[in-house]
Each structure stands twice: as C-alpha cells, then as structure tokens.
Amino acid sequence: MKLVVQIPCLDEAETLPLVLATIPRQVPGFDVVEVLVIDDGSTDGTAEVARNLGVEHVVRHTATMGLARSFRDGVDHALAHGADVVVNTDGDNQYPSEMIPDLVAPIVAGRADIVVGDRQTATIEHFSPFKKRMQRFGSRVVSAAAHADLPDAASGFRAYSRAALLRLNVVTQFSYTMETIIQAGNKHLRIASVPVVTNPKTRESRLFRNIWQHMGRSGRAIVRSWIMFRPHLVFLSLAGVFFLASAVPAVRFLVYFVQGEGGGHVQSLVFAAAMLVGALLCLALLVIADLQRTNRTLIEDSLERLKRIEYGSGDA
C-alpha cells in the first residue's frame, strides 16, 4: 500500500519546510509514504526548496493554472506512480499534517472512500462571524446536494482512495473542493469527516481576493454541480415557482372577467402568460439537462475505464 501526500503550492518556499517537517513518513496501513509537490508557477523557488528537502515527486507548472488544475495534475501523477490513497493538504501550513494517520484511517478500515478534515470553523479565531455563518450555510447546501453530512465541505485537507479518484472528474477552474464532494455523493461514494484543528494563519488566501469573490465563485460551482447532478430538482422547482407566479394573476384576471371588468386588467393576463412561458422554458431546459446528464454519465464511464487501463485497478 502506498500513500501519496500531495501539496499544491504557489510561492510557498517559506512555509513549505514547516509542512514537510510534520508529514509522518510511517502511517499505519501503508508500506510507503511519499510526498508530491505541485508547484503552480511559483516565482520564489518553491520547486527547488521541495527538491532540496527530499520530496520524491515535484510537478511544476510554468504558469499559474489554479488550484483545481493543480489538484487534478497531482492526482494524475500520484495514480500513475501507484498511489493507493492520496492525501491533499496545503502549502501554507494551514492543516495539521501530523493528523494524516487519523485522516486516512477510515479508508484503511474500509469505512470510507473519501475523508474530509473538519476544521471546526466555529472555533477558528481569524474567521469573522459572517464568514463562519457562510461556511455553515455553504456546507449545508453541499451536503444536501451530495446526500451527505459534512460540517466543513470547503476543507482542502482530504484523503481519497484510488477507486474514488478513478471515478471523479474535476472540470471547474476555481476550486475542486465543492465539486468533488457533490460528484462523490451522487456517485454513491462513501464520504466521512474527521475533526481536525488548524495551525496559526501564515498568510492571506491567494485563492480569492475577498470573501465576496470566494462566495461568488463557490456559489457558481455549487449551482453548476446541482444542475449537473440534480437537474430534476432544480428545474422542476423553478418551473413550479413560475407556474405559481402565473396562476395568481391569471385567477385575478378571471375573477374580474367574470364580474365584467376584465378589460381593465389585461396586464394581469399578460404577466401570467409571461410567467407560464417561463415555466415551460424550465421544463424544456429540464429535458435538455437530463439528456446531457445521460451523455455525461456515458462519457464518465468511458473515462473511468480509460483510467483503469492507464493507471491500473482501483480496488484499494
């Protein structure tokens, strides 16, 4: 059994040694523990620092391509080099690397395919009350979409089994965290959560400029995932809203029409017709989304077969 700990980095030459120093090199259930650093176009010599500190695998992007692409390239490299379990952590030393044995334990025991480290965001001092509330709300939305109970869906401290990684496909350009969880839940992969504590903050996030940008990008990723995996719920709900919005003015117009006063309330009929058209468009979009979901399922099945041929079996 091989465990690969991957660390996506962007200008982390200063904090990377702290991360590497706490990664355990002996983990119960594994014969080999190796480290993979994905240097996402750093300009401070992060890749050289990693090599000098004895990191077994270094993947370097010549330009910054984003966290999602770094995660995907790291996973491809780890699978190609025989990883049975991949742990993802950050290069800013946010996550407690010494807790990796606890993180992978549910996978080793066969109880989970994916394990997410719960940062217990309510206890993080540098998170504002507003950010804590948004984290809780976002986690609930993602949990509902994934049919899981995850208190910290945005956490990047995670462990994935080989079988899970063969079935997951990252398509977003922002962050893989929400997307992979929703995918995993809808593909009936077992998701567990392990409480962890975070290390003191070393720098501001480079993934987003402010919380509003983070909320906007995360919201788009969540909505897209809902449409991809639960189009019936999304479009039937929207169709129901539009239908109700058309029914109220339509009934109002009929009441006035029966009373002989319909001529002065034609605007209600026009509004009702517009809302009814919206409901019909939602139903048409549902048909298209359902057809696309069927097509995507067939493509993902083909991708999984291709990955199994390229990387080997995912029975770990």
Coordinates of C-alpha atoms in Angstrom, one line a residue:
M1 CA 0.0 0.0 0.0
K2 CA 1.3 3.4 -1.0
L3 CA 0.2 6.7 0.4
V4 CA 1.0 9.9 -1.5
V5 CA 0.6 13.3 0.3
Q6 CA 0.2 16.0 -2.4
I7 CA 0.8 19.6 -1.7
P8 CA -0.4 22.2 -4.2
C9 CA 1.9 25.3 -3.9
L10 CA 2.0 28.9 -5.1
D11 CA 5.0 30.8 -3.8
E12 CA 5.3 28.6 -0.6
A13 CA 9.1 28.5 -0.3
E14 CA 8.9 29.9 3.2
T15 CA 6.1 27.7 4.7
L16 CA 6.7 24.5 2.7
P17 CA 9.5 23.3 5.1
L18 CA 7.1 23.6 8.0
V19 CA 4.6 21.4 6.2
L20 CA 7.2 18.8 5.1
A21 CA 8.7 18.6 8.6
T22 CA 5.3 17.4 10.1
I23 CA 4.3 14.9 7.5
P24 CA 4.6 11.4 9.0
R25 CA 6.7 9.0 7.0
Q26 CA 5.2 6.0 8.7
V27 CA 1.5 5.6 8.6
P28 CA -0.4 2.5 9.8
G29 CA -1.8 0.5 6.9
F30 CA 0.9 1.7 4.4
D31 CA 4.2 0.3 3.4
V32 CA 5.3 3.5 1.6
V33 CA 4.6 7.2 2.2
E34 CA 5.7 9.6 -0.5
V35 CA 5.3 13.4 -0.9
L36 CA 4.3 15.2 -4.1
V37 CA 4.6 18.9 -4.5
I38 CA 2.7 20.6 -7.3
D39 CA 4.4 24.0 -8.0
D40 CA 1.7 26.1 -9.7
G41 CA 4.0 28.6 -11.4
S42 CA 5.8 29.9 -8.3
T43 CA 8.4 32.6 -8.6
D44 CA 10.1 32.1 -5.3
G45 CA 11.9 28.8 -5.9
T46 CA 9.3 26.6 -4.3
A47 CA 10.1 23.6 -6.5
E48 CA 13.8 23.9 -5.7
V49 CA 13.1 24.0 -2.0
A50 CA 11.0 20.9 -2.3
R51 CA 13.7 19.0 -4.2
N52 CA 16.4 20.1 -1.7
L53 CA 14.2 18.8 1.2
G54 CA 14.0 15.4 -0.4
V55 CA 10.5 15.5 -1.8
E56 CA 10.1 12.4 -4.0
H57 CA 7.8 13.9 -6.7
V58 CA 7.7 17.5 -8.0
V59 CA 5.3 18.6 -10.7
R60 CA 5.8 22.2 -11.9
H61 CA 3.6 24.4 -14.0
T62 CA 5.4 27.1 -16.0
A63 CA 2.5 29.5 -15.3
T64 CA -0.2 29.7 -12.6
M65 CA -3.1 27.4 -13.6
G66 CA -5.2 27.4 -10.5
L67 CA -5.9 25.1 -7.6
A68 CA -8.3 22.9 -9.4
R69 CA -5.8 22.2 -12.2
S70 CA -3.0 21.6 -9.6
F71 CA -5.2 19.1 -7.8
R72 CA -6.0 17.3 -11.0
D73 CA -2.4 17.1 -12.2
G74 CA -1.3 16.0 -8.8
V75 CA -3.9 13.2 -8.8
D76 CA -2.9 12.0 -12.3
H77 CA 0.8 11.9 -11.2
A78 CA 0.0 10.1 -8.0
L79 CA -2.1 7.5 -9.7
A80 CA 0.5 7.0 -12.4
H81 CA 3.1 6.3 -9.7
G82 CA 1.0 3.7 -7.9
A83 CA -0.8 5.6 -5.1
D84 CA -3.4 3.6 -3.3
V85 CA -4.5 6.7 -1.2
V86 CA -3.9 10.4 -1.9
V87 CA -4.0 13.0 0.9
N88 CA -4.3 16.6 -0.2
T89 CA -3.0 19.3 2.1
D90 CA -2.0 23.0 1.6
G91 CA 1.5 24.5 1.3
D92 CA 0.7 27.4 3.7
N93 CA 0.8 25.0 6.7
Q94 CA -2.9 25.6 7.5
Y95 CA -3.6 21.9 8.1
P96 CA -2.1 19.7 10.8
S97 CA 0.0 17.2 8.7
E98 CA 0.6 15.1 11.8
M99 CA -3.1 14.1 11.8
I100 CA -2.7 12.4 8.4
P101 CA -2.9 8.9 10.1
D102 CA -6.3 9.9 11.6
L103 CA -7.5 11.2 8.2
V104 CA -6.7 8.1 6.3
A105 CA -7.8 5.6 9.0
P106 CA -11.5 5.3 7.7
I107 CA -10.2 4.5 4.2
V108 CA -7.7 1.9 5.6
A109 CA -10.5 0.4 7.6
G110 CA -12.8 0.2 4.6
R111 CA -15.4 2.5 6.0
A112 CA -15.0 5.4 3.6
D113 CA -13.8 6.3 0.1
I114 CA -13.2 10.0 0.9
V115 CA -12.4 11.6 4.2
V116 CA -12.7 15.4 4.8
G117 CA -10.9 17.1 7.6
D118 CA -13.4 19.1 9.6
R119 CA -11.6 22.3 10.6
Q120 CA -14.4 23.1 13.1
T121 CA -14.7 26.5 11.6
A122 CA -16.7 27.9 14.6
T123 CA -13.5 27.7 16.6
I124 CA -11.2 29.4 14.1
E125 CA -10.3 32.8 15.6
H126 CA -9.4 34.7 12.4
F127 CA -12.7 33.8 10.8
S128 CA -15.3 36.6 11.1
P129 CA -18.8 35.7 12.4
F130 CA -20.1 36.4 8.9
K131 CA -17.6 34.0 7.3
K132 CA -18.4 31.3 9.9
R133 CA -22.1 31.6 9.0
M134 CA -21.4 31.4 5.3
Q135 CA -19.2 28.4 5.8
R136 CA -22.0 26.6 7.7
F137 CA -24.6 27.6 5.1
G138 CA -22.4 26.5 2.2
S139 CA -21.6 23.2 3.9
R140 CA -25.3 22.5 4.3
V141 CA -26.0 23.2 0.7
V142 CA -23.2 21.0 -0.5
S143 CA -24.2 18.3 2.0
A144 CA -27.8 18.3 0.6
A145 CA -26.5 18.1 -3.0
A146 CA -24.2 15.2 -2.0
H147 CA -26.6 13.3 0.2
A148 CA -24.0 13.5 3.0
D149 CA -23.5 15.2 6.3
L150 CA -20.3 17.3 6.1
P151 CA -19.7 20.1 8.6
D152 CA -16.9 21.6 6.6
A153 CA -17.4 21.0 2.9
A154 CA -14.8 23.6 1.9
S155 CA -11.9 22.0 3.7
G156 CA -8.9 21.1 1.5
F157 CA -7.5 18.6 4.0
R158 CA -8.7 15.4 2.5
A159 CA -7.9 11.8 1.8
Y160 CA -9.1 9.9 -1.4
S161 CA -8.9 6.2 -2.1
R162 CA -7.6 5.2 -5.5
A163 CA -11.0 3.8 -6.5
A164 CA -12.6 7.2 -5.7
L165 CA -10.1 9.2 -7.7
L166 CA -10.7 7.0 -10.8
R167 CA -14.4 7.9 -10.7
L168 CA -14.0 11.6 -10.0
N169 CA -13.5 14.3 -12.7
V170 CA -12.6 17.9 -12.0
V171 CA -14.0 20.3 -14.5
T172 CA -14.1 23.6 -12.6
Q173 CA -11.2 26.1 -12.8
F174 CA -11.6 27.6 -9.3
S175 CA -11.6 25.0 -6.6
Y176 CA -12.2 21.3 -6.6
T177 CA -13.5 21.1 -3.1
M178 CA -17.2 21.5 -3.6
E179 CA -17.4 19.8 -7.0
T180 CA -15.7 16.6 -5.9
I181 CA -17.9 16.2 -2.9
I182 CA -21.1 16.7 -4.8
Q183 CA -19.8 14.3 -7.5
A184 CA -18.8 11.7 -4.9
G185 CA -22.2 11.8 -3.2
N186 CA -24.1 11.4 -6.4
K187 CA -21.8 8.5 -7.5
H188 CA -22.6 6.8 -4.2
L189 CA -19.1 7.0 -2.8
R190 CA -18.8 6.9 1.0
I191 CA -17.8 10.2 2.5
A192 CA -16.6 10.6 6.1
S193 CA -15.5 13.5 8.2
V194 CA -12.7 13.7 10.8
P195 CA -12.4 16.7 13.2
V196 CA -9.0 18.5 13.0
V197 CA -7.5 21.7 14.3
T198 CA -5.9 24.3 12.1
N199 CA -2.4 25.8 12.6
P200 CA -2.0 29.5 13.1
K201 CA -2.6 31.6 10.0
T202 CA 0.6 32.3 8.0
R203 CA -0.8 34.5 5.2
E204 CA -3.9 35.7 3.4
S205 CA -5.5 33.3 0.9
R206 CA -4.2 33.5 -2.7
L207 CA -7.3 31.7 -4.0
F208 CA -9.5 34.8 -3.7
R209 CA -9.2 38.5 -3.0
N210 CA -12.0 38.8 -0.5
I211 CA -14.9 36.8 0.9
W212 CA -17.3 38.1 -1.6
Q213 CA -15.3 36.8 -4.5
H214 CA -15.0 33.5 -2.7
M215 CA -18.7 33.3 -2.2
G216 CA -19.4 34.2 -5.8
R217 CA -17.1 31.6 -7.2
S218 CA -18.1 28.9 -4.7
G219 CA -21.8 29.7 -5.4
R220 CA -21.3 29.2 -9.1
A221 CA -19.6 25.9 -8.6
I222 CA -22.3 24.7 -6.3
V223 CA -25.1 25.8 -8.7
R224 CA -23.4 24.2 -11.6
S225 CA -23.0 20.9 -9.7
W226 CA -26.6 20.9 -8.6
I227 CA -27.7 21.4 -12.3
M228 CA -25.3 18.6 -13.4
F229 CA -26.3 16.0 -10.9
R230 CA -29.8 17.0 -9.8
P231 CA -31.4 18.8 -12.8
H232 CA -34.9 17.5 -11.9
L233 CA -34.9 19.2 -8.5
V234 CA -33.5 22.5 -9.9
F235 CA -35.7 22.9 -13.0
L236 CA -38.9 21.4 -11.5
S237 CA -38.6 23.8 -8.6
L238 CA -38.1 26.8 -10.9
A239 CA -41.0 25.6 -13.1
G240 CA -43.2 25.4 -10.0
V241 CA -42.2 28.9 -9.0
F242 CA -43.0 30.3 -12.4
F243 CA -46.3 28.4 -12.6
L244 CA -47.4 29.8 -9.3
A245 CA -46.4 33.2 -10.4
S246 CA -48.6 32.8 -13.4
A247 CA -51.6 31.3 -11.6
V248 CA -52.1 34.2 -9.2
P249 CA -52.6 37.0 -11.8
A250 CA -54.5 34.6 -14.1
V251 CA -57.0 33.8 -11.3
R252 CA -57.2 37.5 -10.6
F253 CA -58.0 38.3 -14.2
L254 CA -60.6 35.6 -14.4
V255 CA -62.3 36.9 -11.3
Y256 CA -62.5 40.4 -12.8
F257 CA -63.6 38.9 -16.2
V258 CA -66.5 37.1 -14.6
Q259 CA -67.5 40.3 -12.9
G260 CA -67.5 42.0 -16.3
E261 CA -64.4 44.1 -15.5
G262 CA -61.8 42.2 -17.4
G263 CA -61.0 45.0 -19.9
G264 CA -59.1 47.0 -17.3
H265 CA -56.9 44.2 -16.0
V266 CA -55.3 42.8 -19.2
Q267 CA -51.9 43.4 -17.7
S268 CA -52.5 40.6 -15.3
L269 CA -53.2 38.3 -18.2
V270 CA -50.0 39.4 -19.9
F271 CA -47.9 38.9 -16.8
A272 CA -49.5 35.4 -16.3
A273 CA -48.7 34.5 -19.9
A274 CA -45.1 35.6 -19.4
M275 CA -44.7 33.5 -16.2
L276 CA -46.3 30.5 -17.9
V277 CA -43.8 30.8 -20.7
G278 CA -41.0 30.8 -18.1
A279 CA -42.4 27.6 -16.6
L280 CA -42.5 25.9 -20.0
L281 CA -38.9 27.0 -20.7
C282 CA -37.8 25.5 -17.4
L283 CA -39.4 22.2 -18.4
A284 CA -37.6 22.4 -21.8
L285 CA -34.3 23.0 -20.0
L286 CA -35.0 20.0 -17.8
V287 CA -35.3 17.8 -20.8
I288 CA -32.0 19.1 -22.2
A289 CA -30.2 18.8 -18.9
D290 CA -31.5 15.3 -18.4
L291 CA -30.2 14.3 -21.9
Q292 CA -26.9 15.9 -21.1
R293 CA -26.7 14.1 -17.8
T294 CA -27.2 10.8 -19.6
N295 CA -24.5 11.7 -22.1
R296 CA -22.1 12.8 -19.3
T297 CA -22.7 9.5 -17.5
L298 CA -21.7 7.6 -20.6
I299 CA -18.6 9.7 -21.1
E300 CA -17.6 9.4 -17.4
D301 CA -17.9 5.6 -17.6
S302 CA -15.6 5.7 -20.6
L303 CA -13.1 7.9 -18.7
E304 CA -13.2 5.6 -15.7
R305 CA -12.4 2.6 -18.0
L306 CA -9.6 4.5 -19.6
K307 CA -8.1 5.5 -16.3
R308 CA -8.2 1.9 -15.1
I309 CA -6.4 0.8 -18.2
E310 CA -3.8 3.6 -17.8
Y311 CA -3.3 3.6 -14.0
G312 CA -4.4 0.0 -13.1
S313 CA -7.2 -1.3 -10.9
G314 CA -8.9 0.8 -8.3
D315 CA -9.7 -2.0 -5.8
A316 CA -7.7 -0.3 -3.0

